[in-house]
mmCIF file of C-alpha atoms in Angstrom:
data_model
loop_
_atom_site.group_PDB
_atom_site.id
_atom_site.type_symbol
_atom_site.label_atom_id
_atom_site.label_comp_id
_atom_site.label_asym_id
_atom_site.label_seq_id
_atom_site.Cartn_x
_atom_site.Cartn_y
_atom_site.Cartn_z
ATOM 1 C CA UNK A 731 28.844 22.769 70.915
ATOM 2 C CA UNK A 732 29.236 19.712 72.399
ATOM 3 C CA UNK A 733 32.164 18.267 69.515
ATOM 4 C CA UNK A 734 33.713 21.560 70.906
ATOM 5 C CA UNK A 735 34.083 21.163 74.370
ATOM 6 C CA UNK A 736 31.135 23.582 75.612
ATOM 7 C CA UNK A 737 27.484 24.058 75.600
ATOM 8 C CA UNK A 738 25.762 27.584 74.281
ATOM 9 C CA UNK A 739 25.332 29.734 76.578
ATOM 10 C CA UNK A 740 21.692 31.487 78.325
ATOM 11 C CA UNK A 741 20.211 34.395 75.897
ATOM 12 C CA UNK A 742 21.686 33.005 72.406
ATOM 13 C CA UNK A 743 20.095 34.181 69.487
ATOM 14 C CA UNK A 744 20.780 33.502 65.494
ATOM 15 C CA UNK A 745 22.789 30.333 65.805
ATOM 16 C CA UNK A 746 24.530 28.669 62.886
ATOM 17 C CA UNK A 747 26.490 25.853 63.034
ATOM 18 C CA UNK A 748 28.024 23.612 59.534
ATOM 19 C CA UNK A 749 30.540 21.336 59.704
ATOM 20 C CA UNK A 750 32.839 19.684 56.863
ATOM 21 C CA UNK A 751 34.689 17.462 56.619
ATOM 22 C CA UNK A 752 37.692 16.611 54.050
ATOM 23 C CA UNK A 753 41.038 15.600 55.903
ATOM 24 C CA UNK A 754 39.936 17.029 59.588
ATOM 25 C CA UNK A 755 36.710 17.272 60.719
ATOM 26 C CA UNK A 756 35.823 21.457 61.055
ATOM 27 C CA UNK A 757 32.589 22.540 62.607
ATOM 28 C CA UNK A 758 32.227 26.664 62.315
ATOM 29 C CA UNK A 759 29.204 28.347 64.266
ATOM 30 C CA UNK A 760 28.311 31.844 65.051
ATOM 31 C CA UNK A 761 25.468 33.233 67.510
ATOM 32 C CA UNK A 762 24.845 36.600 69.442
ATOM 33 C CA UNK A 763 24.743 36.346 73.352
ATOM 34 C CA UNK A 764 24.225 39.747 75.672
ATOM 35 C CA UNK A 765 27.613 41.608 76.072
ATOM 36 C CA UNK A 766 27.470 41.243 79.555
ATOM 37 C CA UNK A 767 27.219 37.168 79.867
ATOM 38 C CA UNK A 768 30.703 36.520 77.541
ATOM 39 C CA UNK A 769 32.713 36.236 80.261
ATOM 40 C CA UNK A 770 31.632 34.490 82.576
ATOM 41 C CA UNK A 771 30.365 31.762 79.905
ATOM 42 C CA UNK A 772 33.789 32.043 78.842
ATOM 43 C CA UNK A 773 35.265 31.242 82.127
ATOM 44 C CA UNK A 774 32.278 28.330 83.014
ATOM 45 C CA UNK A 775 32.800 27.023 79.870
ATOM 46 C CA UNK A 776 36.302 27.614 78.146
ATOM 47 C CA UNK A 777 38.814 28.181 81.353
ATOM 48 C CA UNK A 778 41.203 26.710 79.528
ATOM 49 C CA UNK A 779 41.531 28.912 76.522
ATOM 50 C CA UNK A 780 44.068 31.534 75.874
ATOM 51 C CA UNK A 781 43.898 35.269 74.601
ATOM 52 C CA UNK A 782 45.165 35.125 70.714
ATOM 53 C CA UNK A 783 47.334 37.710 69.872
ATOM 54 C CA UNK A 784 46.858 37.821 65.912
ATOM 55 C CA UNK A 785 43.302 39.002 66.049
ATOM 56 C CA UNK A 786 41.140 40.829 63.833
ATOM 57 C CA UNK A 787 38.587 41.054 66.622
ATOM 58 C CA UNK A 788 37.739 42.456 69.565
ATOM 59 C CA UNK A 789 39.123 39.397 71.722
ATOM 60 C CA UNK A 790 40.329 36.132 70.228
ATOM 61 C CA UNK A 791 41.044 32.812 72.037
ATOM 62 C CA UNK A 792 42.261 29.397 71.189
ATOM 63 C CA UNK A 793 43.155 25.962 73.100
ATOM 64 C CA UNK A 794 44.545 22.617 72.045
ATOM 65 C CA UNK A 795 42.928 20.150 73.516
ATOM 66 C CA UNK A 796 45.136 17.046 72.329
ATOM 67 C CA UNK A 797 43.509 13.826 70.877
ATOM 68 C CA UNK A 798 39.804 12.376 71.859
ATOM 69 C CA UNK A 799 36.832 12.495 69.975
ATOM 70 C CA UNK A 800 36.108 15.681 70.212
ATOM 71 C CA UNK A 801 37.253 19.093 69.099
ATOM 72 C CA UNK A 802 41.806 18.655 69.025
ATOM 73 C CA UNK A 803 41.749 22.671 68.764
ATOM 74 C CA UNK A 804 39.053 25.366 69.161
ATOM 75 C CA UNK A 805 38.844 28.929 68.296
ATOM 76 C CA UNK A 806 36.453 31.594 69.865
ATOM 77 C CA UNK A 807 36.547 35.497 67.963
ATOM 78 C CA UNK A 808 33.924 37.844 70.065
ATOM 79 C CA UNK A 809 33.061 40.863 68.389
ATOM 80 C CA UNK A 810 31.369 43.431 70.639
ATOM 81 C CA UNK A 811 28.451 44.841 68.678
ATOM 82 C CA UNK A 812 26.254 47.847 69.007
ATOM 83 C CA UNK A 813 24.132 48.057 72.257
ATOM 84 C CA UNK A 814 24.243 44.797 74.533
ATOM 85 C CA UNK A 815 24.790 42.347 72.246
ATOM 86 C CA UNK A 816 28.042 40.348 71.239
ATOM 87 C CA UNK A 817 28.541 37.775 68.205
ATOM 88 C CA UNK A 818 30.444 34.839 69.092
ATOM 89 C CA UNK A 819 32.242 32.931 65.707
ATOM 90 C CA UNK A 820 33.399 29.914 66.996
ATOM 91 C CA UNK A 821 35.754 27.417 64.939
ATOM 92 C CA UNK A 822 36.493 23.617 66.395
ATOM 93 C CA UNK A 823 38.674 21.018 64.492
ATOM 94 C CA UNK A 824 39.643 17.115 64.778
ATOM 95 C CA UNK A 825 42.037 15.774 62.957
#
């Protein structure tokens, strides 16, 4: 989370997290997080990012960050599950 920008928030459960890298570096992860916390982890933590309109989602969001050495771009798609529970696919590339 760090390479994109953010830290995971309280109550996450079944994290992934691979990265690859070719011509950009890519790092993908996904994790569940109680409906109720999204956002405000989202505005702690990603204040910057704005709503996506091509989304196959509940709620997409995306932000360019411009060149450092982290994360240029990340990508955040939020499904809202049954019960309390939200899964959070999150997509951060360099390069």
């Amino acid at each position: 989370m760090t390479f994109a920008h953010g830290t995971l928030p309280a109550g996450t459960t079944n994290e992934v997290c691979q990265s690859e890298y070719w011509q950009e570096l890519e790092v993908n992860g996904t994790f569940h997080m109680p409906r109720a916390e999204v956002d405000p982890w989202l505005r702690a933590t990603y204040p910057q990012l704005e709503p996506d309109a091509d989304c196959a989602e509940d709620r997409c969001l995306a932000y360019a960050f411009g060149t450092s050495d982290l994360a240029d771009r990340v990508e955040l798609s939020i499904r809202l599950e049954p019960g309390a529970s939200a899964r959070i696919t999150l997509l951060a590339r360099q390069g």
